[in-house]
Amino acid sequence: QVQLVESGGGLVQPGGSLRLSCAASGFTFSDSYMNWIRQAPGKGLEWISYISGSGTTIYYADSVKGRFTISRDNAKNSVYLQMSRLRAEDTAFYYCVSGGTTYFDYWGQGTLVTVSS
Amino acid sequence: QTVVTQEPSLTVSPGGTVTLTCASSTGAVTSGFYPNWFQQKPGQAPRALIYNTNNKHSWIPARFSGSLLGGKAALTLSGVQPEDEAEYYCLLYYGGAWVFGGGTKLTVL
């Protein structure tokens, strides 16, 4: 069955960096669009980044543009989110989600990023 | 700043029917926004329900349906069950970006 497993979350100081990973299994990863979506504790969902199957098309939400970088390694069935210049408002659960344009389907369980001094 | 608006909360009786809507600050929602709907229960990751306006994922019960209604995307639950009590989010596509609605808390009472 399809599995998406995020890792790499934790506590980081404002201005710091963190790299999230998402390991995928159970589907043809290289054919799949992938996204990162976040949710601040007790708040709603926010789409933050998309990458196409080949990695050639990438989009970011304005809130993270210039600070976050999405990438993927199809040989390792993994997608990554490099986060830099982190702010308190980046504190959230970060979900890896497959899909794009017309559909979003599978979600991971999320990894918590806390930005605090 | 594009804003997607949902009803903050709705209440429905078990067995009843309820429609949740999703509006765009840019104007009428059309199929070109490829509306998606998600369900989230407390302490869980969201689950995909509907994609591309009215297509159900294979794991979704028949009582869930999606449509366009009066310039908005809509999610209708018919024959509501107690386990449908949850937060529901819509997602709209804006050409290289996606925006979630603020969510509707559905209470089954």
Short mmCIF file of C-alpha atoms in Angstrom, two decimals:
data_model
loop_
_atom_site.label_atom_id
_atom_site.label_comp_id
_atom_site.label_asym_id
_atom_site.label_seq_id
_atom_site.Cartn_x
_atom_site.Cartn_y
_atom_site.Cartn_z
CA GLN A 1 0.00 0.00 0.00
CA VAL A 2 0.99 3.62 -0.40
CA GLN A 3 3.15 5.05 2.37
CA LEU A 4 4.63 8.48 2.83
CA VAL A 5 6.88 8.86 5.86
CA GLU A 6 8.22 12.26 6.82
CA SER A 7 11.28 12.81 9.00
CA GLY A 8 13.66 15.56 10.01
CA GLY A 9 11.41 17.75 12.13
CA GLY A 10 12.48 19.16 15.46
CA LEU A 11 13.30 22.27 17.43
CA VAL A 12 15.32 24.97 15.67
CA GLN A 13 16.21 28.53 16.58
CA PRO A 14 14.88 31.50 14.60
CA GLY A 15 17.12 32.08 11.60
CA GLY A 16 18.22 28.47 11.57
CA SER A 17 17.87 25.73 8.97
CA LEU A 18 16.32 22.29 8.79
CA ARG A 19 15.92 19.64 6.10
CA LEU A 20 12.79 17.52 5.94
CA SER A 21 12.65 14.21 4.11
CA CYS A 22 9.75 12.14 2.86
CA ALA A 23 10.21 8.49 1.92
CA ALA A 24 7.61 7.11 -0.47
CA SER A 25 6.61 3.54 -1.23
CA GLY A 26 3.77 1.61 -2.83
CA PHE A 27 3.47 3.62 -6.03
CA THR A 28 5.55 4.73 -9.02
CA PHE A 29 7.27 7.65 -7.37
CA SER A 30 8.98 9.07 -10.44
CA ASP A 31 5.59 9.51 -12.14
CA SER A 32 4.09 11.36 -9.19
CA TYR A 33 3.88 15.04 -8.42
CA MET A 34 4.73 15.78 -4.79
CA ASN A 35 3.94 18.59 -2.39
CA TRP A 36 4.66 19.89 1.05
CA ILE A 37 1.68 21.19 3.00
CA ARG A 38 1.87 22.53 6.52
CA GLN A 39 -0.45 23.14 9.44
CA ALA A 40 0.35 25.35 12.38
CA PRO A 41 -0.91 23.81 15.65
CA GLY A 42 -4.65 24.37 15.92
CA LYS A 43 -4.80 26.17 12.56
CA GLY A 44 -5.73 25.40 8.97
CA LEU A 45 -3.80 23.88 6.10
CA GLU A 46 -1.34 25.80 3.94
CA TRP A 47 0.11 24.51 0.66
CA ILE A 48 3.76 25.56 0.47
CA SER A 49 5.53 23.75 -2.36
CA TYR A 50 5.13 21.46 -5.40
CA ILE A 51 7.57 19.50 -7.53
CA SER A 52 6.82 17.61 -10.73
CA GLY A 53 7.81 13.98 -11.26
CA SER A 54 10.95 14.89 -13.16
CA GLY A 55 11.76 17.75 -10.81
CA THR A 56 11.78 20.28 -13.63
CA THR A 57 8.70 22.20 -12.49
CA ILE A 58 8.66 23.68 -9.00
CA TYR A 59 6.29 26.10 -7.31
CA TYR A 60 6.35 27.82 -3.92
CA ALA A 61 3.88 29.76 -1.85
CA ASP A 62 4.86 33.39 -1.37
CA SER A 63 5.26 32.76 2.37
CA VAL A 64 8.28 30.51 1.81
CA LYS A 65 9.66 31.64 -1.54
CA GLY A 66 13.37 32.39 -1.31
CA ARG A 67 13.73 30.55 2.00
CA PHE A 68 12.60 26.99 1.27
CA THR A 69 13.81 24.66 -1.48
CA ILE A 70 12.01 21.51 -2.61
CA SER A 71 13.88 18.70 -4.34
CA ARG A 72 13.51 15.01 -5.05
CA ASP A 73 15.64 11.92 -5.65
CA ASN A 74 13.67 9.44 -7.74
CA ALA A 75 16.35 6.78 -7.23
CA LYS A 76 15.65 6.95 -3.51
CA ASN A 77 11.88 7.51 -3.82
CA SER A 78 12.25 10.59 -1.68
CA VAL A 79 11.29 14.23 -1.66
CA TYR A 80 12.96 16.88 0.48
CA LEU A 81 12.30 20.33 1.85
CA GLN A 82 15.32 22.43 2.75
CA MET A 83 14.18 25.21 5.05
CA SER A 84 16.37 28.19 5.89
CA ARG A 85 15.97 31.52 7.64
CA LEU A 86 13.26 29.94 9.74
CA ARG A 87 10.79 32.13 11.61
CA ALA A 88 8.45 31.49 14.52
CA GLU A 89 5.52 31.49 12.08
CA ASP A 90 7.03 28.48 10.29
CA THR A 91 6.21 26.36 13.34
CA ALA A 92 3.86 23.68 12.05
CA PHE A 93 3.29 20.08 11.18
CA TYR A 94 4.74 19.50 7.72
CA TYR A 95 2.99 16.95 5.52
CA CYS A 96 4.29 15.27 2.39
CA VAL A 97 1.41 14.84 -0.07
CA SER A 98 1.28 13.21 -3.49
CA GLY A 99 -0.58 14.81 -6.37
CA GLY A 100 -0.91 18.10 -8.17
CA THR A 101 -3.06 20.26 -10.44
CA THR A 102 -6.26 18.24 -10.56
CA TYR A 103 -5.79 15.92 -7.62
CA PHE A 104 -4.12 15.41 -4.29
CA ASP A 105 -4.36 11.96 -2.81
CA TYR A 106 -1.98 10.41 -0.27
CA TRP A 107 -0.75 12.15 2.87
CA GLY A 108 2.02 11.27 5.27
CA GLN A 109 1.52 11.50 9.03
CA GLY A 110 3.51 14.71 9.26
CA THR A 111 6.60 15.90 11.09
CA LEU A 112 6.58 18.77 13.58
CA VAL A 113 8.89 21.72 13.13
CA THR A 114 9.17 24.11 16.07
CA VAL A 115 10.99 27.40 15.61
CA SER A 116 11.79 28.88 18.99
CA SER A 117 14.69 30.25 20.98
CA GLN B 1 -3.71 37.95 -1.61
CA THR B 2 -6.15 35.28 -2.74
CA VAL B 3 -8.62 34.15 -0.10
CA VAL B 4 -10.67 30.97 -0.18
CA THR B 5 -13.70 31.09 2.10
CA GLN B 6 -15.60 28.26 3.75
CA GLU B 7 -18.32 28.25 6.38
CA PRO B 8 -16.53 28.20 9.77
CA SER B 9 -18.96 25.70 11.22
CA LEU B 10 -22.04 23.69 10.36
CA THR B 11 -24.24 21.32 12.34
CA VAL B 12 -26.20 18.41 10.91
CA SER B 13 -28.34 15.67 12.40
CA PRO B 14 -27.43 12.02 11.88
CA GLY B 15 -29.00 10.80 8.65
CA GLY B 16 -29.37 14.32 7.34
CA THR B 17 -27.84 16.09 4.39
CA VAL B 18 -25.43 19.01 4.51
CA THR B 19 -23.62 21.05 1.87
CA LEU B 20 -20.31 22.77 2.52
CA THR B 21 -19.17 25.48 0.13
CA CYS B 22 -15.89 26.97 -1.01
CA ALA B 23 -15.68 30.46 -2.51
CA SER B 24 -12.81 32.32 -4.16
CA SER B 25 -12.03 36.00 -3.64
CA THR B 26 -11.18 36.19 -7.36
CA GLY B 27 -14.71 35.40 -8.48
CA ALA B 28 -16.75 32.35 -9.40
CA VAL B 29 -15.17 28.97 -8.84
CA THR B 30 -15.14 26.92 -12.04
CA SER B 31 -13.85 23.48 -12.94
CA GLY B 32 -10.57 25.15 -13.90
CA PHE B 33 -9.84 25.61 -10.21
CA TYR B 34 -9.84 21.79 -9.90
CA PRO B 35 -11.47 21.83 -6.46
CA ASN B 36 -10.25 19.22 -4.00
CA TRP B 37 -11.83 18.39 -0.65
CA PHE B 38 -10.19 16.89 2.44
CA GLN B 39 -11.40 15.60 5.79
CA GLN B 40 -9.38 15.89 8.99
CA LYS B 41 -10.24 14.40 12.35
CA PRO B 42 -8.53 15.51 15.57
CA GLY B 43 -5.00 14.21 15.91
CA GLN B 44 -4.95 12.76 12.40
CA ALA B 45 -3.49 13.75 9.06
CA PRO B 46 -5.98 14.98 6.49
CA ARG B 47 -7.58 12.47 4.13
CA ALA B 48 -8.42 13.19 0.51
CA LEU B 49 -12.11 12.96 -0.38
CA ILE B 50 -12.85 14.62 -3.73
CA TYR B 51 -10.64 15.77 -6.62
CA ASN B 52 -11.24 17.75 -9.77
CA THR B 53 -14.63 19.04 -8.61
CA ASN B 54 -16.64 15.82 -8.41
CA ASN B 55 -14.37 12.78 -8.56
CA LYS B 56 -14.33 10.57 -5.49
CA HIS B 57 -11.20 8.77 -4.37
CA SER B 58 -11.68 5.02 -4.26
CA TRP B 59 -11.73 4.85 -0.47
CA ILE B 60 -14.52 7.41 -0.04
CA PRO B 61 -18.10 6.33 0.76
CA ALA B 62 -20.85 7.08 -1.72
CA ARG B 63 -22.51 9.57 0.63
CA PHE B 64 -19.82 12.15 -0.21
CA SER B 65 -20.18 14.09 -3.45
CA GLY B 66 -18.65 17.19 -5.00
CA SER B 67 -20.09 19.78 -7.36
CA LEU B 68 -20.17 23.41 -8.41
CA LEU B 69 -23.03 25.38 -6.92
CA GLY B 70 -23.81 29.04 -7.42
CA GLY B 71 -20.25 30.02 -8.29
CA LYS B 72 -18.72 27.98 -5.50
CA ALA B 73 -17.30 24.51 -5.10
CA ALA B 74 -19.51 22.34 -2.94
CA LEU B 75 -19.19 19.17 -0.89
CA THR B 76 -22.43 17.40 -0.05
CA LEU B 77 -22.80 14.69 2.57
CA SER B 78 -26.02 12.69 2.28
CA GLY B 79 -27.10 10.37 5.07
CA VAL B 80 -24.55 11.80 7.49
CA GLN B 81 -22.96 9.38 9.95
CA PRO B 82 -21.57 10.23 13.40
CA GLU B 83 -18.07 9.45 12.12
CA ASP B 84 -18.38 12.28 9.59
CA GLU B 85 -17.86 14.79 12.39
CA ALA B 86 -14.59 16.43 11.36
CA GLU B 87 -12.94 19.50 9.85
CA TYR B 88 -13.33 19.78 6.09
CA TYR B 89 -10.99 21.76 3.84
CA CYS B 90 -11.28 22.74 0.20
CA LEU B 91 -8.31 23.45 -2.04
CA LEU B 92 -8.32 25.53 -5.21
CA TYR B 93 -5.71 25.83 -7.97
CA TYR B 94 -4.52 29.25 -9.13
CA GLY B 95 -2.08 28.43 -11.89
CA GLY B 96 1.14 27.45 -10.11
CA ALA B 97 -0.20 27.87 -6.62
CA TRP B 98 -2.83 26.21 -4.50
CA VAL B 99 -4.86 27.85 -1.74
CA PHE B 100 -6.78 26.13 1.03
CA GLY B 101 -9.97 27.39 2.51
CA GLY B 102 -10.02 28.07 6.22
CA GLY B 103 -11.94 24.87 6.94
CA THR B 104 -15.47 24.00 8.05
CA LYS B 105 -15.97 22.28 11.38
CA LEU B 106 -18.85 19.87 10.87
CA THR B 107 -20.70 18.78 13.99
CA VAL B 108 -23.05 15.81 13.86
CA LEU B 109 -25.65 16.28 16.57
#
